[in-house]
Tab-separated table of C-alpha atoms and ligand atoms in Angstrom:
chain	number	residue	atom	x	y	z
A	1425	MET	CA	-169.965	-25.007	34.955
A	1426	LYS	CA	-168.612	-24.726	31.381
A	1427	LYS	CA	-171.180	-25.436	28.700
A	1428	GLN	CA	-170.181	-28.387	26.527
A	1429	THR	CA	-170.760	-28.161	22.771
A	1430	LEU	CA	-172.983	-31.008	21.707
A	1431	GLN	CA	-171.626	-33.106	18.877
A	1432	ALA	CA	-172.600	-36.337	17.157
A	1433	PRO	CA	-170.479	-39.167	18.606
A	1434	ARG	CA	-167.135	-39.744	16.869
A	1435	GLY	CA	-167.511	-41.816	13.719
A	1436	THR	CA	-171.245	-41.031	13.329
A	1437	HIS	CA	-172.874	-38.509	10.979
A	1438	ASP	CA	-176.080	-36.616	10.478
A	1439	ILE	CA	-177.583	-37.125	7.063
A	1440	LEU	CA	-178.607	-33.529	6.359
A	1441	PRO	CA	-181.347	-32.576	3.851
A	1442	ASP	CA	-178.702	-31.699	1.224
A	1443	GLU	CA	-177.397	-35.274	1.378
A	1444	GLN	CA	-180.801	-36.932	1.160
A	1445	PRO	CA	-180.981	-37.022	-2.661
A	1446	TYR	CA	-177.987	-39.396	-2.649
A	1447	TRP	CA	-179.642	-41.719	-0.153
A	1448	GLN	CA	-182.984	-41.740	-1.914
A	1449	PHE	CA	-181.360	-42.276	-5.297
A	1450	ILE	CA	-179.261	-45.220	-4.093
A	1451	LEU	CA	-182.154	-46.839	-2.233
A	1452	LYS	CA	-184.493	-46.420	-5.166
A	1453	ARG	CA	-182.035	-48.070	-7.537
A	1454	ALA	CA	-181.364	-50.893	-5.060
A	1455	LYS	CA	-185.071	-51.491	-4.555
A	1456	THR	CA	-185.718	-51.535	-8.299
A	1457	ILE	CA	-183.071	-54.120	-9.140
A	1458	LEU	CA	-183.678	-56.304	-6.081
A	1459	ASP	CA	-187.451	-56.228	-6.647
A	1460	ASP	CA	-186.878	-57.131	-10.293
A	1461	TYR	CA	-184.804	-60.154	-9.293
A	1462	GLY	CA	-187.483	-61.294	-6.828
A	1463	PHE	CA	-185.797	-60.323	-3.562
A	1464	GLU	CA	-188.165	-59.477	-0.714
A	1465	LYS	CA	-187.467	-56.722	1.818
A	1466	ILE	CA	-186.865	-57.709	5.419
A	1467	ASP	CA	-186.106	-55.650	8.528
A	1468	THR	CA	-184.539	-57.120	11.627
A	1469	PRO	CA	-183.775	-55.368	14.943
A	1470	ILE	CA	-180.748	-53.141	15.359
A	1471	ILE	CA	-180.009	-54.924	18.638
A	1472	GLU	CA	-179.510	-58.673	18.863
A	1473	SER	CA	-178.123	-60.920	21.565
A	1474	ALA	CA	-174.343	-60.562	21.696
A	1475	SER	CA	-173.899	-64.318	21.527
A	1476	LEU	CA	-175.505	-64.427	18.055
A	1477	PHE	CA	-172.577	-62.467	16.620
A	1478	VAL	CA	-169.950	-64.240	18.705
A	1479	ARG	CA	-171.188	-67.599	17.412
A	1480	SER	CA	-171.530	-66.552	13.789
A	1481	VAL	CA	-168.934	-63.860	13.023
A	1482	GLY	CA	-166.418	-65.693	15.225
A	1483	GLU	CA	-164.942	-65.063	18.675
A	1484	GLU	CA	-161.452	-64.289	17.446
A	1485	THR	CA	-162.308	-61.861	14.664
A	1486	ASP	CA	-161.608	-58.102	14.821
A	1487	ILE	CA	-165.341	-57.364	14.822
A	1488	ILE	CA	-166.019	-59.390	17.950
A	1489	GLU	CA	-162.749	-58.760	19.767
A	1490	LYS	CA	-162.562	-55.014	19.267
A	1491	GLU	CA	-165.398	-53.446	17.361
A	1492	MET	CA	-168.714	-54.569	18.754
A	1493	TYR	CA	-170.848	-52.276	20.938
A	1494	THR	CA	-172.119	-54.655	23.625
A	1495	PHE	CA	-174.080	-53.722	26.735
A	1496	LYS	CA	-176.054	-55.291	29.564
A	1497	THR	CA	-179.733	-54.332	29.741
A	1498	LYS	CA	-181.516	-53.553	33.013
A	1499	GLY	CA	-182.996	-57.034	32.761
A	1500	GLY	CA	-179.493	-58.539	32.586
A	1501	ASP	CA	-179.458	-59.527	28.886
A	1502	GLU	CA	-176.249	-59.030	26.965
A	1503	LEU	CA	-177.091	-57.285	23.695
A	1504	SER	CA	-175.035	-55.834	20.866
A	1505	LEU	CA	-175.653	-53.134	18.291
A	1506	ARG	CA	-175.473	-55.211	15.124
A	1507	PRO	CA	-172.107	-54.967	13.347
A	1508	GLU	CA	-173.527	-56.715	10.246
A	1509	ASN	CA	-176.722	-58.491	9.194
A	1510	THR	CA	-176.003	-61.991	7.909
A	1511	ALA	CA	-176.183	-63.275	11.483
A	1512	GLY	CA	-179.531	-61.504	12.017
A	1513	ILE	CA	-180.878	-62.994	8.784
A	1514	ALA	CA	-179.823	-66.485	9.887
A	1515	ARG	CA	-181.465	-65.911	13.283
A	1516	THR	CA	-184.774	-64.744	11.813
A	1517	TYR	CA	-184.724	-67.598	9.270
A	1518	ILE	CA	-184.510	-70.146	12.079
A	1519	GLU	CA	-186.835	-68.341	14.495
A	1520	ASN	CA	-189.597	-67.876	11.933
A	1521	GLY	CA	-189.358	-71.348	10.438
A	1522	MET	CA	-188.582	-69.907	7.003
A	1523	HIS	CA	-187.227	-73.271	5.830
A	1524	VAL	CA	-190.828	-74.144	4.861
A	1525	LEU	CA	-190.981	-71.252	2.366
A	1526	PRO	CA	-190.132	-71.754	-1.324
A	1527	HIS	CA	-186.347	-71.709	-1.831
A	1528	PRO	CA	-184.111	-70.054	-2.638
A	1529	LEU	CA	-185.437	-67.491	-0.240
A	1530	GLN	CA	-184.145	-64.156	-1.483
A	1531	LEU	CA	-184.133	-61.293	0.982
A	1532	TRP	CA	-182.781	-57.750	0.997
A	1533	TYR	CA	-182.393	-55.120	3.689
A	1534	PHE	CA	-181.194	-51.622	4.442
A	1535	GLY	CA	-180.220	-50.109	7.763
A	1536	PRO	CA	-177.549	-48.841	10.150
A	1537	TYR	CA	-174.671	-50.961	11.461
A	1538	PHE	CA	-172.171	-50.250	14.213
A	1539	ARG	CA	-168.464	-51.002	14.591
A	1540	HIS	CA	-166.096	-49.335	17.024
A	1541	ASP	CA	-163.478	-48.922	14.323
A	1542	ASN	CA	-160.928	-46.126	13.832
A	1543	PRO	CA	-162.953	-43.468	11.957
A	1544	GLN	CA	-161.475	-42.307	8.628
A	1545	ALA	CA	-162.773	-41.680	5.105
A	1546	GLY	CA	-165.060	-44.591	4.247
A	1547	ARG	CA	-164.810	-46.151	7.705
A	1548	TYR	CA	-167.292	-45.047	10.334
A	1549	ARG	CA	-168.679	-46.236	13.652
A	1550	GLN	CA	-172.257	-45.994	12.426
A	1551	PHE	CA	-172.658	-46.774	8.738
A	1552	HIS	CA	-175.387	-48.123	6.500
A	1553	GLN	CA	-175.583	-51.218	4.378
A	1554	ILE	CA	-177.872	-52.413	1.654
A	1555	GLY	CA	-177.668	-56.192	1.678
A	1556	ALA	CA	-178.973	-59.144	-0.298
A	1557	GLU	CA	-179.065	-62.766	0.840
A	1558	SER	CA	-180.091	-65.896	-1.019
A	1559	LEU	CA	-180.885	-68.849	1.251
A	1560	GLY	CA	-181.338	-72.507	0.414
A	1561	ASP	CA	-179.272	-72.969	-2.741
A	1562	GLU	CA	-175.711	-74.252	-2.953
A	1563	ASN	CA	-175.404	-73.949	-6.709
A	1564	ALA	CA	-172.583	-71.783	-8.042
A	1565	ALA	CA	-175.163	-69.957	-10.168
A	1566	THR	CA	-176.450	-68.321	-6.970
A	1567	ASP	CA	-173.044	-66.871	-6.115
A	1568	ALA	CA	-172.676	-65.558	-9.658
A	1569	GLU	CA	-176.210	-64.160	-9.705
A	1570	LEU	CA	-175.558	-62.271	-6.461
A	1571	ILE	CA	-172.301	-60.821	-7.774
A	1572	PHE	CA	-174.024	-59.908	-11.036
A	1573	ILE	CA	-176.827	-58.096	-9.189
A	1574	GLY	CA	-174.393	-56.222	-6.912
A	1575	TYR	CA	-172.363	-55.196	-9.963
A	1576	LYS	CA	-175.410	-54.099	-11.978
A	1577	PHE	CA	-176.766	-52.169	-9.000
A	1578	LEU	CA	-173.534	-50.162	-8.661
A	1579	GLU	CA	-173.411	-49.650	-12.433
A	1580	SER	CA	-177.005	-48.387	-12.376
A	1581	LEU	CA	-175.775	-45.525	-10.169
A	1582	GLY	CA	-173.418	-44.422	-12.938
A	1583	LEU	CA	-170.245	-46.088	-11.596
A	1584	LYS	CA	-167.947	-47.455	-14.264
A	1585	ASN	CA	-164.955	-49.805	-14.434
A	1586	LEU	CA	-165.853	-51.477	-11.154
A	1587	VAL	CA	-163.488	-54.209	-10.052
A	1588	VAL	CA	-164.775	-57.554	-8.797
A	1589	LYS	CA	-162.228	-59.401	-6.676
A	1590	ILE	CA	-163.013	-63.037	-6.040
A	1591	ASN	CA	-161.546	-66.032	-4.260
A	1592	SER	CA	-162.617	-69.352	-2.772
A	1593	ILE	CA	-161.611	-70.138	0.789
A	1594	GLY	CA	-162.758	-73.749	0.582
A	1595	ASP	CA	-164.703	-75.417	3.352
A	1596	GLN	CA	-164.222	-77.527	6.469
A	1597	SER	CA	-162.945	-80.468	4.475
A	1598	CYS	CA	-160.070	-78.735	2.683
A	1599	ARG	CA	-159.372	-75.521	4.605
A	1600	PRO	CA	-157.610	-77.230	7.576
A	1601	GLN	CA	-154.894	-78.559	5.227
A	1602	TYR	CA	-154.399	-75.064	3.845
A	1603	ILE	CA	-154.214	-73.536	7.316
A	1604	LYS	CA	-151.591	-76.095	8.243
A	1605	ALA	CA	-149.578	-75.172	5.141
A	1606	LEU	CA	-149.845	-71.476	6.057
A	1607	LYS	CA	-148.709	-72.166	9.629
A	1608	ASP	CA	-145.693	-74.049	8.305
A	1609	TYR	CA	-144.920	-71.191	5.934
A	1610	TYR	CA	-145.100	-68.406	8.519
A	1611	ARG	CA	-143.380	-70.392	11.301
A	1612	THR	CA	-139.938	-69.548	9.943
A	1613	ARG	CA	-140.864	-66.036	8.870
A	1614	ASN	CA	-142.923	-64.748	11.772
A	1615	LYS	CA	-140.309	-62.368	13.202
A	1616	LYS	CA	-140.885	-59.787	10.464
A	1617	LEU	CA	-144.692	-59.777	10.719
A	1618	CYS	CA	-146.500	-56.835	12.342
A	1619	ALA	CA	-147.619	-57.235	15.968
A	1620	LYS	CA	-151.235	-57.817	14.914
A	1621	CYS	CA	-150.291	-60.582	12.507
A	1622	LYS	CA	-148.087	-62.269	15.096
A	1623	GLY	CA	-151.267	-62.652	17.145
A	1624	ARG	CA	-153.248	-63.730	14.083
A	1625	LEU	CA	-150.911	-66.666	13.506
A	1626	LYS	CA	-152.657	-68.325	16.449
A	1627	THR	CA	-156.184	-66.975	16.171
A	1628	GLY	CA	-156.967	-66.101	12.550
A	1629	ILE	CA	-154.091	-66.927	10.275
A	1630	LEU	CA	-156.112	-66.234	7.100
A	1631	ARG	CA	-156.203	-62.543	8.039
A	1632	VAL	CA	-152.387	-62.356	7.736
A	1633	LEU	CA	-152.973	-62.762	3.993
A	1634	ASP	CA	-154.859	-59.477	3.611
A	1635	CYS	CA	-152.851	-57.408	6.094
A	1636	SER	CA	-151.946	-54.036	4.554
A	1637	GLU	CA	-148.634	-53.579	6.491
A	1638	LEU	CA	-145.702	-53.608	4.075
A	1639	PRO	CA	-143.510	-56.237	5.815
A	1640	CYS	CA	-146.511	-58.595	6.018
A	1641	LYS	CA	-147.326	-58.007	2.364
A	1642	GLU	CA	-143.743	-58.766	1.406
A	1643	ILE	CA	-143.651	-62.043	3.344
A	1644	THR	CA	-147.112	-63.058	2.155
A	1645	LYS	CA	-146.187	-62.652	-1.526
A	1646	ASP	CA	-144.878	-66.209	-1.689
A	1647	ALA	CA	-147.288	-67.810	0.770
A	1648	PRO	CA	-149.168	-70.962	-0.305
A	1649	GLN	CA	-152.384	-70.220	-2.206
A	1650	ILE	CA	-155.741	-71.653	-1.230
A	1651	VAL	CA	-156.643	-72.664	-4.813
A	1652	ASP	CA	-153.926	-75.308	-4.608
A	1653	TYR	CA	-155.596	-76.813	-1.559
A	1654	LEU	CA	-159.259	-76.805	-2.618
A	1655	ASP	CA	-160.786	-80.260	-2.780
A	1656	ALA	CA	-162.477	-81.438	-5.977
A	1657	GLU	CA	-165.948	-80.187	-4.999
A	1658	CYS	CA	-164.819	-76.756	-3.872
A	1659	LYS	CA	-162.662	-76.426	-6.968
A	1660	ALA	CA	-165.573	-77.354	-9.263
A	1661	HIS	CA	-167.870	-74.950	-7.436
A	1662	PHE	CA	-165.384	-72.110	-7.825
A	1663	ARG	CA	-164.838	-72.898	-11.496
A	1664	ASN	CA	-168.589	-72.823	-12.072
A	1665	VAL	CA	-168.920	-69.414	-10.429
A	1666	LEU	CA	-166.176	-68.036	-12.683
A	1667	GLU	CA	-167.618	-69.590	-15.842
A	1668	PHE	CA	-170.995	-68.112	-15.023
A	1669	LEU	CA	-169.418	-64.671	-14.540
A	1670	ASP	CA	-167.638	-65.040	-17.901
A	1671	GLU	CA	-170.953	-65.857	-19.514
A	1672	VAL	CA	-172.728	-62.789	-18.111
A	1673	LYS	CA	-169.671	-60.628	-18.866
A	1674	VAL	CA	-168.842	-59.488	-15.355
A	1675	PRO	CA	-165.066	-58.926	-15.343
A	1676	TYR	CA	-163.243	-60.160	-12.235
A	1677	ILE	CA	-159.790	-60.480	-10.735
A	1678	LEU	CA	-158.761	-63.665	-8.968
A	1679	ASP	CA	-157.389	-62.533	-5.638
A	1680	SER	CA	-155.820	-65.319	-3.612
A	1681	LYS	CA	-155.290	-62.937	-0.687
A	1682	LEU	CA	-158.982	-62.125	-0.329
A	1683	VAL	CA	-160.253	-63.942	2.757
A	1684	ARG	CA	-162.769	-61.584	4.479
A	1685	GLY	CA	-162.672	-61.209	8.217
A	1686	LEU	CA	-165.722	-63.193	9.258
A	1687	ASP	CA	-165.624	-66.840	10.309
A	1688	TYR	CA	-168.861	-67.964	8.693
A	1689	TYR	CA	-167.702	-67.838	5.074
A	1690	THR	CA	-167.215	-71.016	3.026
A	1691	ARG	CA	-166.105	-71.298	-0.601
A	1692	THR	CA	-166.778	-68.096	-2.586
A	1693	VAL	CA	-165.785	-64.714	-1.161
A	1694	PHE	CA	-165.835	-61.522	-3.216
A	1695	GLU	CA	-165.652	-57.752	-3.087
A	1696	ILE	CA	-166.607	-55.048	-5.577
A	1697	TRP	CA	-164.219	-52.098	-5.622
A	1698	PRO	CA	-164.376	-48.674	-7.297
A	1699	GLU	CA	-162.198	-48.030	-10.317
A	1700	GLU	CA	-158.544	-47.506	-9.444
A	1701	LYS	CA	-157.485	-44.077	-10.723
A	1702	PRO	CA	-154.070	-43.871	-12.478
A	1703	ASP	CA	-152.920	-41.125	-10.085
A	1704	GLY	CA	-153.912	-43.212	-7.055
A	1705	SER	CA	-156.538	-40.670	-5.960
A	1706	GLY	CA	-159.991	-41.622	-4.755
A	1707	LEU	CA	-161.423	-44.084	-2.304
A	1708	GLN	CA	-159.791	-47.513	-2.483
A	1709	LEU	CA	-162.004	-49.614	-0.244
A	1710	ALA	CA	-164.550	-52.313	-1.025
A	1711	LEU	CA	-167.994	-50.922	-1.858
A	1712	CYS	CA	-169.691	-54.261	-1.639
A	1713	SER	CA	-168.514	-57.438	0.083
A	1714	GLY	CA	-169.919	-60.887	0.506
A	1715	GLY	CA	-169.688	-64.599	0.064
A	1716	ARG	CA	-171.136	-68.006	0.721
A	1717	TYR	CA	-171.958	-69.227	4.224
A	1718	ASP	CA	-173.248	-72.780	3.852
A	1719	LYS	CA	-172.768	-73.838	7.472
A	1720	LEU	CA	-174.007	-70.798	9.372
A	1721	ILE	CA	-177.714	-71.563	9.729
A	1722	ASN	CA	-177.000	-75.122	10.818
A	1723	LEU	CA	-174.338	-73.916	13.241
A	1724	LEU	CA	-176.912	-71.639	14.892
A	1725	GLY	CA	-179.331	-74.541	15.379
A	1726	GLY	CA	-181.318	-74.398	12.131
A	1727	PRO	CA	-181.618	-76.991	9.375
A	1728	LYS	CA	-178.727	-77.438	6.942
A	1729	THR	CA	-179.219	-74.479	4.611
A	1730	PRO	CA	-176.604	-73.364	2.109
A	1731	ALA	CA	-176.656	-69.601	1.549
A	1732	ALA	CA	-174.780	-66.637	0.100
A	1733	GLY	CA	-175.082	-62.851	0.213
A	1734	TRP	CA	-173.464	-59.443	0.086
A	1735	ALA	CA	-173.661	-56.036	1.699
A	1736	CYS	CA	-172.869	-52.648	0.138
A	1737	GLY	CA	-171.749	-49.734	2.292
A	1738	VAL	CA	-173.918	-46.744	1.369
A	1739	GLU	CA	-171.554	-44.065	2.746
A	1740	ARG	CA	-168.717	-45.460	0.634
A	1741	VAL	CA	-170.902	-45.525	-2.464
A	1742	ILE	CA	-171.798	-41.856	-1.877
A	1743	LEU	CA	-168.113	-40.919	-1.505
A	1744	VAL	CA	-167.361	-42.525	-4.871
A	1745	LEU	CA	-170.403	-40.952	-6.559
A	1746	LYS	CA	-169.156	-37.557	-5.380
A	1747	GLU	CA	-165.585	-38.245	-6.514
A	1748	ASN	CA	-166.978	-38.991	-9.969
A	1749	GLN	CA	-169.250	-35.921	-9.961
A	1750	LEU	CA	-172.305	-38.139	-10.280
A	1751	ILE	CA	-175.169	-36.000	-9.015
A	1752	PRO	CA	-178.429	-37.767	-8.163
A	1753	PRO	CA	-181.737	-36.356	-9.347
A	1754	GLU	CA	-183.681	-34.353	-6.761
A	1755	PRO	CA	-186.039	-36.779	-5.000
A	1756	ARG	CA	-188.688	-34.072	-4.582
A	1757	ALA	CA	-190.067	-31.829	-7.265
A	1758	HIS	CA	-188.931	-28.234	-6.837
A	1759	PRO	CA	-191.732	-26.276	-5.098
A	1760	LYS	CA	-193.821	-24.443	-7.692
A	1761	ILE	CA	-195.713	-21.995	-5.514
A	1762	PHE	CA	-195.356	-20.155	-2.248
A	1763	ILE	CA	-198.398	-19.205	-0.207
A	1764	ALA	CA	-197.885	-16.059	1.840
A	1765	GLN	CA	-200.495	-14.934	4.380
A	1766	LEU	CA	-201.309	-12.161	6.785
A	1767	GLY	CA	-203.622	-12.547	9.784
A	1768	GLU	CA	-205.393	-15.431	11.520
A	1769	VAL	CA	-208.249	-15.951	9.018
A	1770	ALA	CA	-205.758	-15.879	6.122
A	1771	LYS	CA	-203.533	-18.462	7.830
A	1772	ARG	CA	-206.415	-20.948	7.958
A	1773	LYS	CA	-207.465	-20.231	4.379
A	1774	SER	CA	-203.857	-20.657	3.249
A	1775	LEU	CA	-203.596	-24.132	4.686
A	1776	LEU	CA	-206.734	-25.205	2.805
A	1777	LEU	CA	-205.415	-23.593	-0.350
A	1778	PHE	CA	-202.102	-25.411	0.060
A	1779	GLU	CA	-203.964	-28.726	0.377
A	1780	GLU	CA	-206.015	-27.992	-2.767
A	1781	PHE	CA	-202.811	-27.393	-4.758
A	1782	ARG	CA	-201.061	-30.423	-3.239
A	1783	LYS	CA	-203.980	-32.663	-4.262
A	1784	ALA	CA	-203.716	-31.280	-7.779
A	1785	GLY	CA	-200.030	-32.315	-7.821
A	1786	ILE	CA	-198.589	-28.812	-7.395
A	1787	THR	CA	-196.050	-28.780	-4.596
A	1788	GLY	CA	-195.422	-25.631	-2.608
A	1789	LYS	CA	-194.032	-24.002	0.514
A	1790	THR	CA	-195.539	-21.835	3.204
A	1791	SER	CA	-194.282	-20.151	6.314
A	1792	LEU	CA	-197.410	-20.019	8.448
A	1793	GLY	CA	-195.553	-18.804	11.522
A	1794	ARG	CA	-194.485	-15.571	9.860
A	1795	ASP	CA	-196.598	-12.430	9.863
A	1796	SER	CA	-194.686	-10.149	7.527
A	1797	ILE	CA	-195.494	-10.443	3.814
A	1798	LYS	CA	-192.107	-8.949	3.000
A	1799	SER	CA	-190.188	-11.647	4.846
A	1800	GLN	CA	-192.342	-14.360	3.265
A	1801	LEU	CA	-191.620	-12.983	-0.206
A	1802	ARG	CA	-187.949	-13.014	0.667
A	1803	ILE	CA	-188.167	-16.756	1.446
A	1804	ALA	CA	-190.017	-17.420	-1.815
A	1805	ASN	CA	-187.230	-15.604	-3.675
A	1806	ARG	CA	-184.510	-17.551	-1.899
A	1807	LEU	CA	-186.256	-20.778	-2.833
A	1808	ASN	CA	-186.415	-19.656	-6.450
A	1809	ILE	CA	-190.182	-20.103	-6.593
A	1810	LYS	CA	-192.001	-18.723	-9.613
A	1811	TYR	CA	-195.410	-17.777	-8.218
A	1812	THR	CA	-196.470	-16.563	-4.794
A	1813	LEU	CA	-200.112	-16.581	-3.747
A	1814	ILE	CA	-200.746	-13.834	-1.206
A	1815	VAL	CA	-203.739	-14.109	1.109
A	1816	GLY	CA	-203.919	-10.876	3.108
A	1817	GLN	CA	-206.585	-9.840	5.613
A	1818	LYS	CA	-208.696	-8.169	2.906
A	1819	GLU	CA	-208.385	-11.111	0.476
A	1820	ALA	CA	-209.305	-13.617	3.217
A	1821	LEU	CA	-212.544	-11.699	3.780
A	1822	ASP	CA	-213.560	-11.083	0.162
A	1823	GLY	CA	-212.581	-14.542	-1.151
A	1824	THR	CA	-209.672	-13.536	-3.393
A	1825	VAL	CA	-205.960	-14.237	-3.719
A	1826	ILE	CA	-203.169	-12.064	-5.076
A	1827	LEU	CA	-201.076	-13.917	-7.639
A	1828	ARG	CA	-197.543	-12.518	-7.830
A	1829	GLU	CA	-195.082	-13.457	-10.502
A	1830	MET	CA	-191.821	-13.389	-8.571
A	1831	ASP	CA	-189.407	-12.449	-11.372
A	1832	SER	CA	-191.334	-9.431	-12.631
A	1833	GLY	CA	-193.157	-8.558	-9.386
A	1834	VAL	CA	-196.410	-8.219	-11.416
A	1835	GLN	CA	-199.469	-8.892	-9.244
A	1836	GLU	CA	-203.145	-9.476	-9.986
A	1837	THR	CA	-206.146	-10.247	-7.812
A	1838	VAL	CA	-207.945	-13.504	-8.628
A	1839	PRO	CA	-211.132	-15.056	-7.125
A	1840	ILE	CA	-210.074	-17.954	-4.874
A	1841	GLY	CA	-212.244	-20.411	-6.856
A	1842	LYS	CA	-210.259	-19.685	-10.032
A	1843	ILE	CA	-206.716	-19.566	-8.699
A	1844	LEU	CA	-205.863	-23.261	-9.103
A	1845	ASP	CA	-206.809	-23.357	-12.793
A	1846	MET	CA	-205.044	-20.108	-13.462
A	1847	VAL	CA	-201.772	-21.247	-11.824
A	1848	LYS	CA	-202.025	-24.585	-13.589
A	1849	SER	CA	-202.251	-22.982	-17.013
A	1850	ARG	CA	-199.465	-20.472	-16.197
A	1851	LEU	CA	-197.175	-23.292	-15.062
A	1852	LYS	CA	-197.933	-25.164	-18.257
A	1853	SER	CA	-197.018	-22.248	-20.449
B	2496	LIG	P1	-168.739	-56.436	5.772
B	2496	LIG	O1	-170.004	-56.517	6.603
B	2496	LIG	O2	-167.512	-56.226	6.595
B	2496	LIG	O3	-168.657	-57.555	4.802
B	2496	LIG	O4	-168.865	-55.101	4.919
B	2496	LIG	C1	-169.770	-54.932	3.865
B	2496	LIG	C2	-169.649	-53.533	3.327
B	2496	LIG	O5	-170.025	-52.608	4.344
B	2496	LIG	C3	-168.226	-53.115	2.957
B	2496	LIG	O6	-167.927	-53.478	1.634
B	2496	LIG	C4	-168.289	-51.623	3.122
B	2496	LIG	O7	-168.799	-51.013	1.961
B	2496	LIG	C5	-169.257	-51.437	4.251
B	2496	LIG	N1	-168.557	-51.205	5.532
B	2496	LIG	C6	-168.037	-52.133	6.357
B	2496	LIG	N2	-167.501	-51.551	7.453
B	2496	LIG	C7	-167.684	-50.221	7.318
B	2496	LIG	C8	-167.368	-49.079	8.111
B	2496	LIG	N3	-166.772	-49.181	9.292
B	2496	LIG	N4	-167.729	-47.857	7.650
B	2496	LIG	C9	-168.356	-47.717	6.462
B	2496	LIG	N5	-168.682	-48.764	5.669
B	2496	LIG	C10	-168.356	-50.007	6.086
């Protein structure tokens, strides 16, 4: 039988040690800003009942129709790998009776999400989101605060000239009139729409607005705009969000074609995009997307709870950091010492020595499995380590250590009780 090469499934990636500084940097910055604004961390399961997503994201959306990984368990339950987390947050809010907690309840999360999408740059089948949700407040200030925090978080990574795109898609009281107007508009123009959009006319007409196919874009140019159909309350809410953003100096673009592909949104929807380069190069996809979902918790059986939130795609953020040559600081201090050993007694002594240095805040490396001093020195050199402590068979017995300065190769024998202080003062100088 032919041996098959093992590979990560299409659209998924290993996050190798070289990549980890990006992840740690981004998470650290997210944690700092979200902690500062009073958001509390929450983790929910990666699997949830499939019906949770069908009921919240919407049966006729791309995510549910095509992209969700759903399976039957041995016990007969139908579960899905989560494609997003707002639904999970709403579920845990209801299940854990969080409505009794002080509101707004501000939560944040980080984890993997799964969509069976067509893999390409910035679009994967397993990807990671950092998300923030604010539950229990319908005030426009909440929407603006969330956008502000998302914007400041991305800026804190070094990203500049970010673009906030914003729209209001109204609510149940005014959106039906708009949908009717859209249906009337496309009825006489549907022949030129792409096949997908022809289907969307029946199931999700709002998505025709943000279709990227050229003929659809052309037809949509003159389509009715939602702002003209917002009722007085939705209009006032939207105006308040924008005035708040003006006040806190977050620049934005009104984008009447921005609708987002999830059914639960009401009123404000927004996306934060990377800077558009004059030559058209670079990733042009939303880094952070979100909006208000005032009806979701009630729809799932919980009390009426207005809410809003966003999620940032970490892989996309990393792509843009790399495009802009923004290099994160190393999360770990560079190892300062290497401990090389020869023989069984020396191996044991080395581990204790390593622990003594670690406790004193001096990080190091060892290779306890190796028995050749030469090969251990080679590793120390490759790692660019300044000092190697050699514990050979003789040294292990007479309680000494050889201290080798790697650049010059100069060695001296030091009593084991004095080695920590000596290395400390050498490192200082
Ligand atoms: P959404 O849950 O669709 O509102 O997406 C929120 C954010 O997650 C987007 O702005 C992207 O940054 C990221 N994202 C969504 N889908 C993918 C994907 N397939 N691959 C990578 N990132 C994604």
